[in-house]
Each structure stands twice: as structure tokens, then as C-alpha cells.
Coordinates of C-alpha atoms (C1' of nucleotides) in Angstrom, one line a residue:
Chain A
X1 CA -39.1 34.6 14.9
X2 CA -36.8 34.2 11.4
X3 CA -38.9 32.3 9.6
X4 CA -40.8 33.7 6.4
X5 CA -41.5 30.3 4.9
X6 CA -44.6 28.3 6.0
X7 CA -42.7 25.7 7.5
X8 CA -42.0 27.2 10.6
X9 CA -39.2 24.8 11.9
X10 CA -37.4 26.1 14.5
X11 CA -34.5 27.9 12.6
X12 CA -33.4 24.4 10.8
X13 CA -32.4 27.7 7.9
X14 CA -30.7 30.0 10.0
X15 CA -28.5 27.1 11.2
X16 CA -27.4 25.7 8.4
X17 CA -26.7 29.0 7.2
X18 CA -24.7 29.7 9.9
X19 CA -22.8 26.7 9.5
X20 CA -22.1 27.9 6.0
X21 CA -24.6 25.4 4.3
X22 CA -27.5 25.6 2.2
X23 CA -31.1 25.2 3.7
X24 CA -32.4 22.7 0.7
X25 CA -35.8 20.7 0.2
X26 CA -33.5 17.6 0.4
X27 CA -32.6 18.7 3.3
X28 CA -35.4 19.6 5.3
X29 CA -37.6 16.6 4.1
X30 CA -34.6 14.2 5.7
X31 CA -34.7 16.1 9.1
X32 CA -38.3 16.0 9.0
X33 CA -38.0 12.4 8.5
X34 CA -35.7 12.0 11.4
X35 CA -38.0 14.5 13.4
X36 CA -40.8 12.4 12.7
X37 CA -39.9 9.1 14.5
X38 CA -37.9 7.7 17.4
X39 CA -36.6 4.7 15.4
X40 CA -32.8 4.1 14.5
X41 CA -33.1 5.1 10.5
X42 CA -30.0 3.6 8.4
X43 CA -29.4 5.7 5.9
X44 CA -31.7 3.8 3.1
X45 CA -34.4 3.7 5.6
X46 CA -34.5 7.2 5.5
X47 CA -34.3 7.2 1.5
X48 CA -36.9 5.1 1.5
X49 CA -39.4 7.0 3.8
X50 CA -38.0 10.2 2.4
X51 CA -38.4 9.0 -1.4
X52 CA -42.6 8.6 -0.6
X53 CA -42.7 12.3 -0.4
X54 CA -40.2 13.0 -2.7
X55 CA -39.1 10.6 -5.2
X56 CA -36.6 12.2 -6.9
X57 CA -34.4 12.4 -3.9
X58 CA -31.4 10.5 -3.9
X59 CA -29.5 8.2 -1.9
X60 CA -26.2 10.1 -2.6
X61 CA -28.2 13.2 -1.0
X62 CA -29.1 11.1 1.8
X63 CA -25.6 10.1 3.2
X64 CA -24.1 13.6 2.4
X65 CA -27.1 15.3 4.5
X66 CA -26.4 13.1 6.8
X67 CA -22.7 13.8 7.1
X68 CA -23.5 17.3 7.2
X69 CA -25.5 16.9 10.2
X70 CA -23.4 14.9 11.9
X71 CA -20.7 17.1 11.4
X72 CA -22.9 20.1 13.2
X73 CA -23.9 17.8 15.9
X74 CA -27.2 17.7 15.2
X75 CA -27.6 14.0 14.9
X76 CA -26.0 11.3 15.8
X77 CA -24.4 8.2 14.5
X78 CA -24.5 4.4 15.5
X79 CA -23.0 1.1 14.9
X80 CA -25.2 -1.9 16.3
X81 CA -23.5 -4.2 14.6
X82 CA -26.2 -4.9 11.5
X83 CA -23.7 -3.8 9.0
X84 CA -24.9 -0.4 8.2
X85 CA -24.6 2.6 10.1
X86 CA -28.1 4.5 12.1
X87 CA -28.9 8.0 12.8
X88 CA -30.9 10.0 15.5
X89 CA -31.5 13.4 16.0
X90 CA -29.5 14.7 18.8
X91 CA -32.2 16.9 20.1
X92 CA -35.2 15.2 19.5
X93 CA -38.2 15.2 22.0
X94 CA -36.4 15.0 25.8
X95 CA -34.1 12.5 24.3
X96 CA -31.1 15.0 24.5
X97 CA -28.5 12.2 25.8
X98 CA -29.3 8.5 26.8
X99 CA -27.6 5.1 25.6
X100 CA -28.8 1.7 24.3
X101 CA -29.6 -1.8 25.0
X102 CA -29.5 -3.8 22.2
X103 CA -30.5 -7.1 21.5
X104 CA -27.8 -9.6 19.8
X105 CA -30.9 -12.1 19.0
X106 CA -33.0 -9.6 17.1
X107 CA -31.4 -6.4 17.0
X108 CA -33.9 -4.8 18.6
X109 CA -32.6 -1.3 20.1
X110 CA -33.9 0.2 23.8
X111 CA -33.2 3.7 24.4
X112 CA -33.0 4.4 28.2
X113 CA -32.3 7.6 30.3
X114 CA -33.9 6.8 33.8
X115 CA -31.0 5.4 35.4
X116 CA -28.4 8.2 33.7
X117 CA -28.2 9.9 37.2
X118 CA -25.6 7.7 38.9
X119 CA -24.1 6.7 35.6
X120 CA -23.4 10.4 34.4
X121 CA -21.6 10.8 38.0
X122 CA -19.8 7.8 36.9
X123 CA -18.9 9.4 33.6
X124 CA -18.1 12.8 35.2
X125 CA -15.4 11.0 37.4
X126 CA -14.2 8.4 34.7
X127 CA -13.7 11.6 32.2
X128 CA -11.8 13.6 34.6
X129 CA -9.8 10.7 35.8
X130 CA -8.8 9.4 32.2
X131 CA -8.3 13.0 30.9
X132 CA -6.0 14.0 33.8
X133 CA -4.2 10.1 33.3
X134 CA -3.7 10.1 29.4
X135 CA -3.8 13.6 28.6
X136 CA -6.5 13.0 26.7
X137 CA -9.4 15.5 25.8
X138 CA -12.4 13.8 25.4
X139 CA -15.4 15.1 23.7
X140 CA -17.8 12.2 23.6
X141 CA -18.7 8.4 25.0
X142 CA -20.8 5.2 23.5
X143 CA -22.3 3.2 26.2
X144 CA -24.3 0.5 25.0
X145 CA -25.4 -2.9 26.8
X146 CA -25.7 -5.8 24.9
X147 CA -28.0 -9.1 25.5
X148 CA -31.5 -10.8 25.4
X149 CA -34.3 -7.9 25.1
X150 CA -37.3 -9.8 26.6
X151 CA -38.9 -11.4 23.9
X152 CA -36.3 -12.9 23.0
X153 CA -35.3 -14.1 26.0
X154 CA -38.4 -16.3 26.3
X155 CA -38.1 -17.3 23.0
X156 CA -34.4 -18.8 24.0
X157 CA -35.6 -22.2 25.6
X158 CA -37.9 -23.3 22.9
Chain B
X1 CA -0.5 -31.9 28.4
X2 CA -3.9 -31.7 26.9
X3 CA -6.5 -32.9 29.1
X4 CA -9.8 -34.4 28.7
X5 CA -11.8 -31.9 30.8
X6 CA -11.6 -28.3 28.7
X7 CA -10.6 -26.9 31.9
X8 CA -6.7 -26.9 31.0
X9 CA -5.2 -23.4 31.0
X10 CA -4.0 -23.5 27.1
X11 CA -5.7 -26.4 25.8
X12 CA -6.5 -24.3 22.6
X13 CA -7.3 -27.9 20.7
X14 CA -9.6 -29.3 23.5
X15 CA -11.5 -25.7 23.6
X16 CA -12.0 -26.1 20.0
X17 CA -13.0 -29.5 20.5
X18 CA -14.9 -29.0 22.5
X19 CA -17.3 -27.0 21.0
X20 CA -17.4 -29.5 17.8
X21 CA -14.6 -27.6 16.0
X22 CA -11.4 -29.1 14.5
X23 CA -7.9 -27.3 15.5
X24 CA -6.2 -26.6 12.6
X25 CA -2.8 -24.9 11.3
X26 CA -4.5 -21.7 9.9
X27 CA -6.5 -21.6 13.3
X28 CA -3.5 -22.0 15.4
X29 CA -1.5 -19.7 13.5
X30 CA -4.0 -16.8 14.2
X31 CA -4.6 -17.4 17.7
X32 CA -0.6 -17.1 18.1
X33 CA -0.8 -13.6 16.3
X34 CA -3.2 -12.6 18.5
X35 CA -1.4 -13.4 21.4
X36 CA 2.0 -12.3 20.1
X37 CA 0.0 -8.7 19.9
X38 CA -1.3 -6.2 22.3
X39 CA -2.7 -4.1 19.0
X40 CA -5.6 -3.9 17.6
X41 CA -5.7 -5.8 14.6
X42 CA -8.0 -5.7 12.1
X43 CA -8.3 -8.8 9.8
X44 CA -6.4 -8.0 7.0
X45 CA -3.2 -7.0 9.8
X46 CA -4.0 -10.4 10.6
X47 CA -3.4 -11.9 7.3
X48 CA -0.3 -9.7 6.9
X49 CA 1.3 -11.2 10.0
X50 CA 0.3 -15.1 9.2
X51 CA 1.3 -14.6 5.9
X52 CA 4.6 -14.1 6.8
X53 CA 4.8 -17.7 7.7
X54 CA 2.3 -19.1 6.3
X55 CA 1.6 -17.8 2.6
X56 CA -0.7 -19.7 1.9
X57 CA -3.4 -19.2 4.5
X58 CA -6.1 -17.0 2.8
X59 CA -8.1 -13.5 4.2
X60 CA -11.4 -15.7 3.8
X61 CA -10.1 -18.2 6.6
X62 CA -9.0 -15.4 8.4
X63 CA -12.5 -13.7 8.4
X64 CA -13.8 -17.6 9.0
X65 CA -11.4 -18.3 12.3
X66 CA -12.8 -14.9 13.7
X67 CA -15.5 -15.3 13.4
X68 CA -15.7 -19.0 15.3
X69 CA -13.4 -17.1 17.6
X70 CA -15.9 -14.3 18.0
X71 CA -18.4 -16.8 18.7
X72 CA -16.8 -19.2 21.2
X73 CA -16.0 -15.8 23.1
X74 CA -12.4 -15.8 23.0
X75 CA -12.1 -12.9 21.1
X76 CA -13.8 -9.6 21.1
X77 CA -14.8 -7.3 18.4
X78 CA -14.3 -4.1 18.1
X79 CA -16.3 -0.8 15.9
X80 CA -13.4 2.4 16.3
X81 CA -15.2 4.2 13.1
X82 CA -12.3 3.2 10.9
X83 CA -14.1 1.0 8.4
X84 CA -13.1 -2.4 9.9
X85 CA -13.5 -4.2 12.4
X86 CA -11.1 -4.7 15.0
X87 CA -9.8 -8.1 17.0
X88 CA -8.4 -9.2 20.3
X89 CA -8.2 -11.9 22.8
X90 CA -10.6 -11.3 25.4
X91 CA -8.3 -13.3 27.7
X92 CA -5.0 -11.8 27.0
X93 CA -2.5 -10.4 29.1
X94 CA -4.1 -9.2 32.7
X95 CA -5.9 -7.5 30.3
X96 CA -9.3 -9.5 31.1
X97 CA -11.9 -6.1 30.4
X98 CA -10.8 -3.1 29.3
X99 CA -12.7 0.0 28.0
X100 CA -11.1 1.9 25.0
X101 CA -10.2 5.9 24.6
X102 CA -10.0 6.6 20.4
X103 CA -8.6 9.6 19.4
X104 CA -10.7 11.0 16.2
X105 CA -7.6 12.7 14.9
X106 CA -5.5 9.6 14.3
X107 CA -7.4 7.1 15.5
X108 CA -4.9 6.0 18.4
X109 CA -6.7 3.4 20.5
X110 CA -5.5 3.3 24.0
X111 CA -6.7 0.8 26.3
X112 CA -7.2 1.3 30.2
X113 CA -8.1 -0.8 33.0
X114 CA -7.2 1.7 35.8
X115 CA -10.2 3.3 36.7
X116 CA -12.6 0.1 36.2
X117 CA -13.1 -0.5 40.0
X118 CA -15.5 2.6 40.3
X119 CA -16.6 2.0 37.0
X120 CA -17.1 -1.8 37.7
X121 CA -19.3 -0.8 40.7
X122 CA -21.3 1.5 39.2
X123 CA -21.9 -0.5 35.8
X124 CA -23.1 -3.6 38.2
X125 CA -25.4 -1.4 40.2
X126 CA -26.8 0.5 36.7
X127 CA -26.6 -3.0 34.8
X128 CA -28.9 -4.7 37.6
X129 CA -31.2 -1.9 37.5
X130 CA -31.7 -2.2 33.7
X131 CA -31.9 -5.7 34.1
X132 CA -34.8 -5.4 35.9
X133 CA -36.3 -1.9 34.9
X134 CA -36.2 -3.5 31.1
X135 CA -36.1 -7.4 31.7
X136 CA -33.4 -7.4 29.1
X137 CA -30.5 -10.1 29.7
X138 CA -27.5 -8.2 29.8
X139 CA -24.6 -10.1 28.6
X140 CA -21.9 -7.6 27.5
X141 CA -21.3 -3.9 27.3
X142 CA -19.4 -1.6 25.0
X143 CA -18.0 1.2 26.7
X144 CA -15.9 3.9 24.6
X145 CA -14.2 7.6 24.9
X146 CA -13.6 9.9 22.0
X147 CA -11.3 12.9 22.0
X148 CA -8.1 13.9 21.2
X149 CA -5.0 12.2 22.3
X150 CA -2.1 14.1 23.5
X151 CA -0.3 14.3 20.3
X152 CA -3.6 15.5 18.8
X153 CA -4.5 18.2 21.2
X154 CA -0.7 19.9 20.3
X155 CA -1.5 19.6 17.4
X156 CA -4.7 20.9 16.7
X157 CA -3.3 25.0 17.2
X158 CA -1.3 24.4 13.8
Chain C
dC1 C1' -32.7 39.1 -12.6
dG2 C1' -28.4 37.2 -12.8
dC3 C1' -24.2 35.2 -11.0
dT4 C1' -21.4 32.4 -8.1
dT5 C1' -21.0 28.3 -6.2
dA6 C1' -22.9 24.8 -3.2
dA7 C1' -25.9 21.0 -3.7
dT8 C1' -27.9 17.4 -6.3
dG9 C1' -28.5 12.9 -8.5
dA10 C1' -27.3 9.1 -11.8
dT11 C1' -23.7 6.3 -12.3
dA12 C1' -19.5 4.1 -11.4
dA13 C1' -16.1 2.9 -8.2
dT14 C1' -14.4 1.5 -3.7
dG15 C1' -13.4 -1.7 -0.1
dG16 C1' -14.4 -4.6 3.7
dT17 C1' -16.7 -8.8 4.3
dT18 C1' -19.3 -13.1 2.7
dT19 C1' -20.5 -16.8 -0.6
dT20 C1' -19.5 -20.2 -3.6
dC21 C1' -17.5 -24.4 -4.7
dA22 C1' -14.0 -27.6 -5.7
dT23 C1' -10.2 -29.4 -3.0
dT24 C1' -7.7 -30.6 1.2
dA25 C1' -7.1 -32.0 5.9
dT26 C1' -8.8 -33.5 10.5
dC27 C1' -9.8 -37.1 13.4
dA28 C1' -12.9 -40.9 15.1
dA29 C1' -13.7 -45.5 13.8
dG30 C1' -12.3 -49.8 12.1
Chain D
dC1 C1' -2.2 -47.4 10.0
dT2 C1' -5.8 -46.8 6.7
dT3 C1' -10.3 -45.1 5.7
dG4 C1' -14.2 -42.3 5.3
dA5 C1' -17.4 -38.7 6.6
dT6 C1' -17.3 -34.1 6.8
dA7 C1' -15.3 -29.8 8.5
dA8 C1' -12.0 -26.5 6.9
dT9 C1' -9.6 -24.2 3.3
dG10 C1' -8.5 -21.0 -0.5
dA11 C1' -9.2 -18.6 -5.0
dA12 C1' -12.4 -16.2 -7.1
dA13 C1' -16.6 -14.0 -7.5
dA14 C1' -20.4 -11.8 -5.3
dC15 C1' -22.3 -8.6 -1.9
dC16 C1' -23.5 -4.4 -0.2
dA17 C1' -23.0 -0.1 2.4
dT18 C1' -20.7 3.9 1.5
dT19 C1' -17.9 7.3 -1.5
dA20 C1' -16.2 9.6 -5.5
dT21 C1' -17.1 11.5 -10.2
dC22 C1' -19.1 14.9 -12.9
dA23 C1' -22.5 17.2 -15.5
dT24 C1' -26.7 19.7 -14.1
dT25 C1' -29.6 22.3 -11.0
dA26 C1' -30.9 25.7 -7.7
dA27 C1' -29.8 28.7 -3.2
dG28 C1' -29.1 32.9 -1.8
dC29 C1' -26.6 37.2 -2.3
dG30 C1' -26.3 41.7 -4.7

DNA sequence: CGCTTAATGATAATGGTTTTCATTATCAAG
DNA sequence: CTTGATAATGAAAACCATTATCATTAAGCG
């Protein structure tokens, strides 16, 4: 159990360390943030909620965590089309892998992984198929859907 | 012959027109670049090209035409993680849907249409199910592979 | 404890995209 | 063929998310 600090996250310390990083407050209070919720945080959301707690941390440290942590893989980043770019935990609570709908009315974002099962057989085959084709390694996909979430589909013939 | 009904094959004037918008020279000249193409332009490329022939068509009408474009659906935009955004005809070519490969080394963009019939298949089957599961509208999807192209994948051992 | 160096944060800069606003051009009506 | 309403244009400035700069702070090893 490596911990020896009180906040007992998982080994959040040993693997930044082992990535060659530092284990900051900065740090941790932005992955707690990220822990804590199963929104899409831009990066000034997470100042903001971040800055509550700790109001001397900047938004400077904010984007360079957050490039950190995308470049371990530990989060992940989006494009929905707002203008500014959102961030999830890649391992956060059973939500290892799953893609988005997302509304073009009001941006709203739905996370889904029921109906992965036929689509990752899909991917499996699609992968192979285009690696083999193009000679191309591929390490990663973005599968989003985009449309009317159901609100706003309602709202459409008013 | 420009008809009347906004059926016509070309008819770029009518379609425009037709949806309450005038046809002008900037707008005709950018369309023509985007035709002439089978890149993915960003809209500063754009400029570059219809500047060539037309100095004195601005990067604001540029941005302006795209985005009437964007929103008449004739052309698609595109996120690769470069910065900018990224343009083409949606009706271009054969090239009616396509899904993208982009290599995160050098940010190559190739384009495929090969495998799409099992794809196609399977993204009607998972985009009904969503439909429903969700009662979310789906009007588009988004579907992307990242890796390393083949010149990247030599490369990388340097 | 002290040292090396990564990390921080205030600030300025960057750069793609949008706004502003005065001018020009389109096109339906006369 | 003119005219007039108004959409479209273009130069410049504004916007705004993200990055770079740089002096200061603090993590973590010995």
C-alpha cells in the first residue's frame, strides 16, 4: 500500500513519479476535481471549481496538468465543437471506454457504453482492415454522433 | 441551364437562392477551390488559393462563405487537433462519406471509403439502437482513427 | 538540511476565428 | 435599364482559448 500521506489515492504519487513527474498539490486537487464529477470540464471549468479550494492555483497550472495527464493517458481530451477543448478521466468509475452523443442545439453531451458490444467488433475488424490497407498503426478512434438530444428535439417545433 | 426547381445538378446560384442567399464572386470563387481540391483545407489555405485570383477577397469572407456553406450542408467541417478547422465538399468526387485516418506524427489525413459497407451496417444498426435507447435524433456522426502513418511508423526507430 | 531542478503563477504573447462598421454589390421591382 | 432595399464584403479591431516567458517556489533525493 505506497501511500504514507493521508490521502490515500490510489498511487496518483507513484505514477507520476514513474513517469518522471512531480506529485504536486496542484496536481492532485485537479485530478480530484476530475475524480469528483462525470461532466466534460474545459479547462477553466476546472480552474474554476479547482480555484474554490485553492485560490491561488493558476490557470497556466491547469492546462500544463492537464497536458501532463494527457500525455500519460490518464485522461482524455475532446473537441465538441464549443470552441474550447474538455477533459475526462480515462479511468473513472466503469467508464473505461465509451463515446458521445452530442447535441448541436444545446451542446449537451451523452456518454453511452451499452451498445459498444457490436460496435467494438466493428472497430476490431475496421482497425485490422485499415491497418493491413494503409499501413497504418493506429492507436486510438473518436466516435461521436451528433443530433437532437431529447429536449431539444421537442423544443424544435415550437 | 439554371432551373427553377433547386433540383439541377450544379445550380450552385439557385441552391444559394434558394435558401435566401445571394451568389456572389467571392462565394463562387471558394466553392471552385473546393472543388478543384481533394485536400483538406483549412481557411486560411483557402484564402491563399482565391487570392491568387482574386486579391482582393478577404479571410473574413472566407470564414463568412464557410460558414453559410457549413450550414446549408454542403460542406463539412473537420477537428484533426491541428488548431484549425478543416473544410471540404460533402458532395465531392464519389467521395459522398468518408471516415478519416490522422497520423499524430505529421498530421497526414488520409481519407477511406473502402471498408464503409460493414461499417455502414453496423453504424445503422448501433445508430437505430441509440436512437431509440436515448431518444436522441441522430443527424450526423464523426468517425476518426489515430496512429501512425507508414512514413511515421519507419520513422519512429530513429 | 540543502541542493538540484521541475513546477508554479502572473503576465504577455500567440493565433485562429468573430465582430464591427462603413462601403459595395446583388437582384427583385418598377 | 434604373432604382432601392438590404445582403455581402473587406479592413481593422476585438475576442478568447491556449502557449510562451521568466522570476520564484517547492518536490524529492542524498
Amino acid at each position: 500500500m505506497p501511500r504514507g500521506d493521508g490521502t490515500g489515492p490510489p498511487g496518483w504519487r507513484g505514477r507520476f513519479r514513474g513517469c518522471g513527474h512531480r506529485f504536486t498539490i496542484p496536481r492532485q486537487a485537479i485530478i480530484e476535481t476530475l475524480e469528483k464529477t462525470s461532466a466534460h470540464l474545459s479547462a477553466e471549468d476546472i480552474y474554476l471549481k479547482v480555484h474554490t479550494q485553492y485560490p491561488n492555483i493558476g490557470l497556466t497550472t491547469v492546462y500544463r496538468t492537464l497536458e501532463v495527464l494527457a500525455q500519460m493517458r490518464l485522461i482524455s481530451k475532446f473537441d465538441f465543437g464549443d470552441g474550447r477543448a474538455r477533459y475526462e478521466l480515462t479511468k473513472n468509475s466503469k467508464k473505461e471506454h465509451h463515446h458521445h452523443l452530442v447535441c448541436t442545439n444545446c451542446n449537451r453531451i451523452i456518454d453511452y457504453t451499452d451498445f459498444i458490444d457490436e460496435e467494438v467488433e466493428l472497430l476490431n475488424k475496421t482497425e485490422k482492415a485499415l491497418s493491413k490497407k494503409f499501413n497504418f498503426e493506429i492507436s486510438n478512434h473518436l466516435i461521436q454522433f451528433y443530433g437532437l438530444c431529447e429536449k431539444c428535439k421537442k423544443g424544435e417545433s415550437v
